[in-house]
mmCIF file of C-alpha atoms in Angstrom:
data_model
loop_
_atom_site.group_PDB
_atom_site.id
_atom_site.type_symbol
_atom_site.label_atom_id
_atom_site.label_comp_id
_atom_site.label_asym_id
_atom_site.label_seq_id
_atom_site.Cartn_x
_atom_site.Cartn_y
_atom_site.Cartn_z
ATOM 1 C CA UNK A 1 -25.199 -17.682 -42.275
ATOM 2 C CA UNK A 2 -22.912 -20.721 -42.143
ATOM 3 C CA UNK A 3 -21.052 -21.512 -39.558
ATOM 4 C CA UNK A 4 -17.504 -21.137 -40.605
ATOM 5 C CA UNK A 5 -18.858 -17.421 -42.155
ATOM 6 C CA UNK A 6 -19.687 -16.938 -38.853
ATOM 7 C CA UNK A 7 -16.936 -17.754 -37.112
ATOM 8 C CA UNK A 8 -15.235 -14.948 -39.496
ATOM 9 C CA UNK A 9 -17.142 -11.847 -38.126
ATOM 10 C CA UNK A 10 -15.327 -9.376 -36.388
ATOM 11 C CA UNK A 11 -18.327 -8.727 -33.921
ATOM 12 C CA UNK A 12 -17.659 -12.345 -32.741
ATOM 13 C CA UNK A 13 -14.125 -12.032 -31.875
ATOM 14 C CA UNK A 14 -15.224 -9.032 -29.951
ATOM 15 C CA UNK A 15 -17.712 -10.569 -27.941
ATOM 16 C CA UNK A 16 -15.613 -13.663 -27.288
ATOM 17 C CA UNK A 17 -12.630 -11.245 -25.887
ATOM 18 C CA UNK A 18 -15.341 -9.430 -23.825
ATOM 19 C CA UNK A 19 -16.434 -12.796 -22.051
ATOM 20 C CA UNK A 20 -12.904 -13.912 -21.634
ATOM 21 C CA UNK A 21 -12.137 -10.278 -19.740
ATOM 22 C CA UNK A 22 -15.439 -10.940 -17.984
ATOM 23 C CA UNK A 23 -14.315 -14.418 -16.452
ATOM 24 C CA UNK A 24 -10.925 -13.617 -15.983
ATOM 25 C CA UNK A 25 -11.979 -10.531 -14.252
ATOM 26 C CA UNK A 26 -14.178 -13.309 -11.566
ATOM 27 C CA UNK A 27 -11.481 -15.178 -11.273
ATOM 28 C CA UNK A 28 -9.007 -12.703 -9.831
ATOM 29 C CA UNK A 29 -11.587 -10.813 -7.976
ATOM 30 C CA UNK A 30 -14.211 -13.575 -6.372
ATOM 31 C CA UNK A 31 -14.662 -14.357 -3.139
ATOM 32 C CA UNK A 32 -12.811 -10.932 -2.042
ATOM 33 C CA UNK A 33 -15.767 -9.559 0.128
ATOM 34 C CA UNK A 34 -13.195 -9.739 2.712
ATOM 35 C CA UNK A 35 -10.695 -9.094 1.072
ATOM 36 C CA UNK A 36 -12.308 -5.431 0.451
ATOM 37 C CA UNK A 37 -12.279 -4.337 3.614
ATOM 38 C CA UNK A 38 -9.400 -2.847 5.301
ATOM 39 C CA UNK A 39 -9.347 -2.655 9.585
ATOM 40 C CA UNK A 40 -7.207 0.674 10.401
ATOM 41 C CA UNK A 41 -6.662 -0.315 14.094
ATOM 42 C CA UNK A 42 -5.980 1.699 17.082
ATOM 43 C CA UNK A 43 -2.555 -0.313 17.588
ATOM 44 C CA UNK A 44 -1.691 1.056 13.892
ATOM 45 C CA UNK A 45 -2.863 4.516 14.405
ATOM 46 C CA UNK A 46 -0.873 4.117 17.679
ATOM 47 C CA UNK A 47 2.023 3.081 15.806
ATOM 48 C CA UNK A 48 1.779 5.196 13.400
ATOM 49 C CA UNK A 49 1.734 7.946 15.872
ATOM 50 C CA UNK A 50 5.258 6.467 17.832
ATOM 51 C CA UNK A 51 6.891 6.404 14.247
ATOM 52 C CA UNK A 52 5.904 10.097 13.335
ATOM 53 C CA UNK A 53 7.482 10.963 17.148
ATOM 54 C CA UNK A 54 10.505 9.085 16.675
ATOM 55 C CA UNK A 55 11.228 10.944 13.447
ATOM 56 C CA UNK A 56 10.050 14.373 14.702
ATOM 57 C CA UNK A 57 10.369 14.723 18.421
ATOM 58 C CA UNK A 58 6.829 15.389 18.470
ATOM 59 C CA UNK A 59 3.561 13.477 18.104
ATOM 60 C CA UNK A 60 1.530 14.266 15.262
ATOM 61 C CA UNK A 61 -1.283 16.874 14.993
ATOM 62 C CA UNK A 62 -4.929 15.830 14.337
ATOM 63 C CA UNK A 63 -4.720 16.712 10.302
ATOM 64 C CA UNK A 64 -0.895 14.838 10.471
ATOM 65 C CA UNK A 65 -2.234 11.794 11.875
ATOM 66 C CA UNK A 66 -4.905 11.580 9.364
ATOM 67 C CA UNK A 67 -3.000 11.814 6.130
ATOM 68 C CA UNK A 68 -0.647 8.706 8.404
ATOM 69 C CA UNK A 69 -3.146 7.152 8.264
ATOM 70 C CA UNK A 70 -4.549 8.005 4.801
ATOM 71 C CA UNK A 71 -1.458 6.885 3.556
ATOM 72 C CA UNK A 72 -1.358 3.917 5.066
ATOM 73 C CA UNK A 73 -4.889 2.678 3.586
ATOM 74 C CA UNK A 74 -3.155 3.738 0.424
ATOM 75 C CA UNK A 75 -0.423 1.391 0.651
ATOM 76 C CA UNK A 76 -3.013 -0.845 1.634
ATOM 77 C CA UNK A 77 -5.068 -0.454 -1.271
ATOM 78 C CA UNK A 78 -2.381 -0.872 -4.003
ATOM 79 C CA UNK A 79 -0.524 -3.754 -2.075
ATOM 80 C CA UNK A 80 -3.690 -5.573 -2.200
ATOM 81 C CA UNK A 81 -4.661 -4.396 -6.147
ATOM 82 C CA UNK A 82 -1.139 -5.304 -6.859
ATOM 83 C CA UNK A 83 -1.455 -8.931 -5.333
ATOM 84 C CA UNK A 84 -4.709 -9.458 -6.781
ATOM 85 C CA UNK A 85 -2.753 -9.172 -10.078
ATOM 86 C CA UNK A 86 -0.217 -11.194 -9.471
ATOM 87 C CA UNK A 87 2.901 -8.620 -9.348
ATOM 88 C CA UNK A 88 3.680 -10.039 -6.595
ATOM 89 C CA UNK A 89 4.649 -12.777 -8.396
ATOM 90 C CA UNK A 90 8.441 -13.787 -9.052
ATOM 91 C CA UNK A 91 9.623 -10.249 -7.571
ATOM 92 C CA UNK A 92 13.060 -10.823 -6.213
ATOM 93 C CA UNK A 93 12.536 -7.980 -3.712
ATOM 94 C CA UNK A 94 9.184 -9.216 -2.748
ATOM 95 C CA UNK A 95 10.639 -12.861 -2.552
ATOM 96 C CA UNK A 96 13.270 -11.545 -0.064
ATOM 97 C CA UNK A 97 11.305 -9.494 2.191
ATOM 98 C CA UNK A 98 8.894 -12.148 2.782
ATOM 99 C CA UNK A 99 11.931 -14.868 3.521
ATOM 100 C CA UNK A 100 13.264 -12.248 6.043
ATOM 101 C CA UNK A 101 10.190 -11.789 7.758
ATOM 102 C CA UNK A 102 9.387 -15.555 7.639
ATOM 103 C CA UNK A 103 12.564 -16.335 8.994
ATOM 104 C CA UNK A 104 12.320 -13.753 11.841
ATOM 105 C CA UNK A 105 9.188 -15.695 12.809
ATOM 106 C CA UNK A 106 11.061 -18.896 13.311
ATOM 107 C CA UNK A 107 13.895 -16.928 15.485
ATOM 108 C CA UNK A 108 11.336 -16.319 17.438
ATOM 109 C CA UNK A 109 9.362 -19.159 17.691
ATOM 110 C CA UNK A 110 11.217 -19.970 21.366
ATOM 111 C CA UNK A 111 12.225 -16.390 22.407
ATOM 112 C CA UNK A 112 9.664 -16.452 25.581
ATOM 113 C CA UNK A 113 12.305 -19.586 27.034
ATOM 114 C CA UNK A 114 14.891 -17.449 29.169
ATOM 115 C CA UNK A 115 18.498 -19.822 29.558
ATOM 116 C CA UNK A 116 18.906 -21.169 33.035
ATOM 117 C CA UNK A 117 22.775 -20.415 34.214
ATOM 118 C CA UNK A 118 23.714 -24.246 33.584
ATOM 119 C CA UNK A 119 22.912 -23.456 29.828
ATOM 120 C CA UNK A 120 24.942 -20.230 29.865
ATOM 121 C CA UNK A 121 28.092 -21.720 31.521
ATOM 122 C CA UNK A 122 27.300 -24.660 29.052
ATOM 123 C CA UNK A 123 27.410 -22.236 26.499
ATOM 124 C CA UNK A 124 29.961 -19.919 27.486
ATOM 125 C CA UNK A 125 32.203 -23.435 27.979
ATOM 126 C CA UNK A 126 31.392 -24.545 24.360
ATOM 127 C CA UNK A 127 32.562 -21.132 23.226
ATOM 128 C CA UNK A 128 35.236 -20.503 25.491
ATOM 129 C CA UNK A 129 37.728 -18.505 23.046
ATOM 130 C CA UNK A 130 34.476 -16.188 23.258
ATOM 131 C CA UNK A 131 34.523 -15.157 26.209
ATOM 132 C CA UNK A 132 38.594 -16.744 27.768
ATOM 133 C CA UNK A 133 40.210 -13.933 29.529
ATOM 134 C CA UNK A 134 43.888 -13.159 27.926
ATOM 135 C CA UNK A 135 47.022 -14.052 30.147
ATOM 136 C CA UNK A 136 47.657 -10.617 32.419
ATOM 137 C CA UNK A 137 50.566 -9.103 33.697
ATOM 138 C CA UNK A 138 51.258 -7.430 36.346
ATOM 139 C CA UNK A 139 54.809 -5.637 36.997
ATOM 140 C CA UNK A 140 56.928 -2.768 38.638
ATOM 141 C CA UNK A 141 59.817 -1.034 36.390
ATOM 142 C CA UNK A 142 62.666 0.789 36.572
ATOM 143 C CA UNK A 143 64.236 2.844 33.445
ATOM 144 C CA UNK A 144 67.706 3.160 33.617
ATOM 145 C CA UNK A 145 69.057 6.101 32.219
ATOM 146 C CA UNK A 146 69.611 6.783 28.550
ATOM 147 C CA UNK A 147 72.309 6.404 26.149
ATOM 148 C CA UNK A 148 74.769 4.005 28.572
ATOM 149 C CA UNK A 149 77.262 2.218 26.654
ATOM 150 C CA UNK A 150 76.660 -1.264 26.528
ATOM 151 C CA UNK A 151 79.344 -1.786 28.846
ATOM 152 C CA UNK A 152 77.975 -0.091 31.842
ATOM 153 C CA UNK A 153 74.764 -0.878 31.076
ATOM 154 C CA UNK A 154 75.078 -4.198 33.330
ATOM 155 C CA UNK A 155 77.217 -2.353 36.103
ATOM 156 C CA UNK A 156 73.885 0.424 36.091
ATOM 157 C CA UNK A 157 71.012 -2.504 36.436
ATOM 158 C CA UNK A 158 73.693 -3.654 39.062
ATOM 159 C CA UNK A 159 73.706 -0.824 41.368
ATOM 160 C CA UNK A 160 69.821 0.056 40.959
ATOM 161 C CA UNK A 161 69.063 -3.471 41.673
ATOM 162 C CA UNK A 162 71.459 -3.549 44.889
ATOM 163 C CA UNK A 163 69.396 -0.226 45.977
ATOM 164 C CA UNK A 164 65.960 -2.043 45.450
ATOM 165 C CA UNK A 165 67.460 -4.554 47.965
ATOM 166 C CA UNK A 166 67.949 -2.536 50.280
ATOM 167 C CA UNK A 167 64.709 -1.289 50.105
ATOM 168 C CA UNK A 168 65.231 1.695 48.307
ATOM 169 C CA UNK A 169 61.979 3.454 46.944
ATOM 170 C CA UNK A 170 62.239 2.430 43.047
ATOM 171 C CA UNK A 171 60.467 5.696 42.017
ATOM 172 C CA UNK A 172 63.961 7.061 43.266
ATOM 173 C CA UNK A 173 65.653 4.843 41.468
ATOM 174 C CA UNK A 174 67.109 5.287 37.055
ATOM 175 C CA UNK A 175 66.208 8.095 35.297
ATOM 176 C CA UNK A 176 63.051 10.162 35.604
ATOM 177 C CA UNK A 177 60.289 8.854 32.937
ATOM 178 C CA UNK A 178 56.447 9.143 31.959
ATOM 179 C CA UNK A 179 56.514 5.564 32.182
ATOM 180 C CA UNK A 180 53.940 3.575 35.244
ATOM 181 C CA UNK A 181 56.490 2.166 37.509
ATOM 182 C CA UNK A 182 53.292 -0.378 38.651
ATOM 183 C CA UNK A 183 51.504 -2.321 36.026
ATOM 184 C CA UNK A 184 48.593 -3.974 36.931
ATOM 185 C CA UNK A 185 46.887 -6.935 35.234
ATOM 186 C CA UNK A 186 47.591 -5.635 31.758
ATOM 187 C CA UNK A 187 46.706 -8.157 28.851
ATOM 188 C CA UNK A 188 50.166 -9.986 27.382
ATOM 189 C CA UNK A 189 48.889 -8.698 23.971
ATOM 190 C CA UNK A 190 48.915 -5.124 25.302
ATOM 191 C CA UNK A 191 51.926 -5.433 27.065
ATOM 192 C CA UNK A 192 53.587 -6.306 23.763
ATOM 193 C CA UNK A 193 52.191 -3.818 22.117
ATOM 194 C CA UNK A 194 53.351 -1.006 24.550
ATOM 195 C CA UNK A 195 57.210 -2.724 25.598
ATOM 196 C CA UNK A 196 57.999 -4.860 23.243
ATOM 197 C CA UNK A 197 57.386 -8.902 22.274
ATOM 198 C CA UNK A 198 60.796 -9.400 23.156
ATOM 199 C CA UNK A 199 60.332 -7.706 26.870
ATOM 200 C CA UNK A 200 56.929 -9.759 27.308
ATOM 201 C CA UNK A 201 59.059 -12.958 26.439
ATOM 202 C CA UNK A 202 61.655 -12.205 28.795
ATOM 203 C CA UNK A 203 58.931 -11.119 32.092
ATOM 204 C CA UNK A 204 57.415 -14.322 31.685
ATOM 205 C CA UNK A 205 60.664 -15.884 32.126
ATOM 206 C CA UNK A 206 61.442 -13.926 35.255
ATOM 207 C CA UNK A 207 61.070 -15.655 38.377
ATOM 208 C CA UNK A 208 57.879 -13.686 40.628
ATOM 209 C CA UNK A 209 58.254 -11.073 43.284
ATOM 210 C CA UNK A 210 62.571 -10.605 42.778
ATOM 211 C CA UNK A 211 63.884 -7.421 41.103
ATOM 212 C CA UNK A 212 65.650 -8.390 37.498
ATOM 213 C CA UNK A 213 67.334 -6.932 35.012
ATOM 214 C CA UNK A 214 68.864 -5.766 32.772
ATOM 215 C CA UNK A 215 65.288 -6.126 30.283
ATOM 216 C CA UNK A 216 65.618 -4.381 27.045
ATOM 217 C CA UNK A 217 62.286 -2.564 25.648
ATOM 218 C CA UNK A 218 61.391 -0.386 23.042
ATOM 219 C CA UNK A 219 61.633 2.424 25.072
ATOM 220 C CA UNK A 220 65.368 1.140 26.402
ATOM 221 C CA UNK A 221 66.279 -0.884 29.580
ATOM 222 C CA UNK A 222 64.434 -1.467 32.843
ATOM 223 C CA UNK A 223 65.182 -3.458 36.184
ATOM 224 C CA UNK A 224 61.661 -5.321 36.505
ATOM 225 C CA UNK A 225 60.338 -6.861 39.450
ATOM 226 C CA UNK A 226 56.969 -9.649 38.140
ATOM 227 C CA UNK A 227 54.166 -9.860 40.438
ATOM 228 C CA UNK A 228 51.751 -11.681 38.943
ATOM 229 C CA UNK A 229 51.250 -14.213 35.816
ATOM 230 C CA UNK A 230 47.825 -14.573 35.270
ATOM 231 C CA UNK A 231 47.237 -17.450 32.441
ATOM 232 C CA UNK A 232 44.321 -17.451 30.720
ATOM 233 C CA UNK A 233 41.226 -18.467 31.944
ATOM 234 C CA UNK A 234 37.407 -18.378 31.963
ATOM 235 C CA UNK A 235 35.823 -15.662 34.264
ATOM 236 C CA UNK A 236 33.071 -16.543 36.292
ATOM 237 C CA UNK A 237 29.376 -16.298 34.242
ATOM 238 C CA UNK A 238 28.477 -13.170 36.461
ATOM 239 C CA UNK A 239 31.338 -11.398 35.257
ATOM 240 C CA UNK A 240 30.583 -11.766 31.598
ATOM 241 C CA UNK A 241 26.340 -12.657 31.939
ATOM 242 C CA UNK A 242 25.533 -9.716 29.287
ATOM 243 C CA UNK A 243 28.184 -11.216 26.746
ATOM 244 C CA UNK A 244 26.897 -14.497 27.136
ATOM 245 C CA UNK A 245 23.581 -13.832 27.515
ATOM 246 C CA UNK A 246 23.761 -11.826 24.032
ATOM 247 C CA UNK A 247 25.944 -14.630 22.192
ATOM 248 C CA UNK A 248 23.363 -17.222 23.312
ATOM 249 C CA UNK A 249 20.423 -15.616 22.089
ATOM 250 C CA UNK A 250 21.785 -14.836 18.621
ATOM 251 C CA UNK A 251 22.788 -18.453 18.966
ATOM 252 C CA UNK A 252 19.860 -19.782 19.055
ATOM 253 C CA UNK A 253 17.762 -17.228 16.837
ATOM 254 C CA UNK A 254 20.280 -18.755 13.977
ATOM 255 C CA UNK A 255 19.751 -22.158 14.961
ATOM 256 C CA UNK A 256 16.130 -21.738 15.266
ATOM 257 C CA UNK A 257 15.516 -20.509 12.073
ATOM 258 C CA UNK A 258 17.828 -23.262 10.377
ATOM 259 C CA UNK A 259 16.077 -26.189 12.124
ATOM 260 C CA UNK A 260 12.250 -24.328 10.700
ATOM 261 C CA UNK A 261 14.317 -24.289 7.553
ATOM 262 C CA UNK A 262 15.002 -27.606 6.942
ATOM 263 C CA UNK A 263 11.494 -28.461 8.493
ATOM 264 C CA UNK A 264 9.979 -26.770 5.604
ATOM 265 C CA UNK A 265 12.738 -27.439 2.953
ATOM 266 C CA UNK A 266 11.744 -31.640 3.756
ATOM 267 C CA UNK A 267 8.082 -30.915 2.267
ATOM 268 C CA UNK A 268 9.478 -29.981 -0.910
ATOM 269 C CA UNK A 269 10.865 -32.199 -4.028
ATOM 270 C CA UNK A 270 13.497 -29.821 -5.752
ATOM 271 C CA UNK A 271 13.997 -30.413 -9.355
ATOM 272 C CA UNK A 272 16.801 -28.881 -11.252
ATOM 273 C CA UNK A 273 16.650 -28.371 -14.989
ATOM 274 C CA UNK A 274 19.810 -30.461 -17.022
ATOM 275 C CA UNK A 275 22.377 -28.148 -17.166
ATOM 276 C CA UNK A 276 21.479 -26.846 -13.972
ATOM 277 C CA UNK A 277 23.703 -26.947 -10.176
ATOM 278 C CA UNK A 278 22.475 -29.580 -8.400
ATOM 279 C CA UNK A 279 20.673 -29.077 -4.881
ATOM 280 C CA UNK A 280 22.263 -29.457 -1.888
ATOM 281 C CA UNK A 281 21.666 -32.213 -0.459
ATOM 282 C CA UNK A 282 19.276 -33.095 2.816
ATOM 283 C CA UNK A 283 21.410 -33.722 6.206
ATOM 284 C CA UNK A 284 20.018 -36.750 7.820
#
């Protein structure tokens, strides 16, 4: 038979798709000898064991743990069937869960290295709106009674500030009210909330430890007497160590896994198609 004739039958076309299965098939599956065996260790069953717990309140039975663990040489099996066939293979899902893990490695490439208190007040100094205390206030008041007209309402702060002078008790003092008569080292920004911007304004103003008034509020007018003006400021590192602590760990976690980033981002050349956004480019 001539060649070409040959080259015509359908027996050959057969045979050539046969060898072409054949060698693909070596391809994808050679050299897995190891890759056929799958190690079920006792820190998995162990795990497996602590996840069935968590979920159950109980640990698992002997026939529970078994299917665990059947199932998880299932998921084993077809992970590993799946790679071998490439579906792993421009998944977007795949793609992501593998950055996530990869970049949880790099967080925690220096998370044995516990901060020394220099680099926490360092820290907590860099980041001071973090962790800066608010101005406080602290105050006495006195609610004059309800309704005056405006023009005894000066004649009233008058009299109840002549009795504070005198060193009358100021709980005896204006009319009876669910309001504290002491406020102690409340926040400006609460303060305004519960009297008033305009009667935060005006304490601050007051000159410390002297009975004032009249001061308007939303809830009506008060003889005041300030105590104390705390400004803001930046408590000591033992008063705010957890909050620190936790700011400067996620800290560097993030800055971790950027500088493995851009480690690994250098060994690449990125090439965008015309038409295309162009790539970022590389900080020095």
């Amino acid at each position: 038979m001539r060649p070409i004739g040959l080259l015509r039958e359908p027996i050959l076309h057969f045979l050539l798709i046969g060898v072409a299965l054949f060698v693909g098939y070596g391809l994808v599956s050679r050299d897995r000898s190891e890759g056929d065996r799958i190690v079920v260790s006792r820190a998995v069953v162990d795990d497996l064991a602590r996840q069935y717990r968590a979920r159950w309140n109980r640990p698992p039975g002997d026939d529970e743990l078994a299917r665990l663990v059947e199932a998880h040489v299932r998921d084993e099996v077809l992970y590993r069937e799946g790679v071998a066939l490439g579906l792993d293979r421009d998944d977007p899902v795949i793609k992501r869960r593998v950055r996530q893990k990869l970049e949880l490695i790099a967080e925690e490439a220096l998370a044995a290295e516990a901060p020394t208190d220099a680099q926490l007040v360092a820290f907590m100094e860099a980041h001071a709106d973090r962790f800066r205390r608010p101005p406080r206030l602290s105050f006495e008041q006195v609610l004059l009674e309800a309704g005056l007209p405006e023009a005894r309402i000066e004649a009233a702060a008058a009299a109840v500030l002549d009795a504070l002078g005198r060193g009358a008790d100021p709980s005896t003092q204006g009319a009876a009210t669910l309001l504290p008569g002491r406020v102690e080292g409340l926040a400006l920004d609460l303060a305004a909330r519960d009297f008033g911007a305009d009667f935060v304004q005006r304490l601050q103003a007051l000159p410390p430890g002297r009975w004032s008034g009249p001061v308007r509020s939303g809830f009506g007018v008060h003889v005041v007497r300030v105590n104390e003006l705390v400004p803001a400021e930046l408590p000591p590192l033992d008063a705010v160590r957890a909050a620190v602590l936790r700011d400067w760990e996620l800290d560097r976690r993030q800055r971790s896994a950027e500088d493995a980033y851009r480690r690994m981002r250098g060994r690449y050349v990125v090439t965008i198609e015309p038409g295309g956004v162009e790539p970022a480019p590389k900080e020095p």
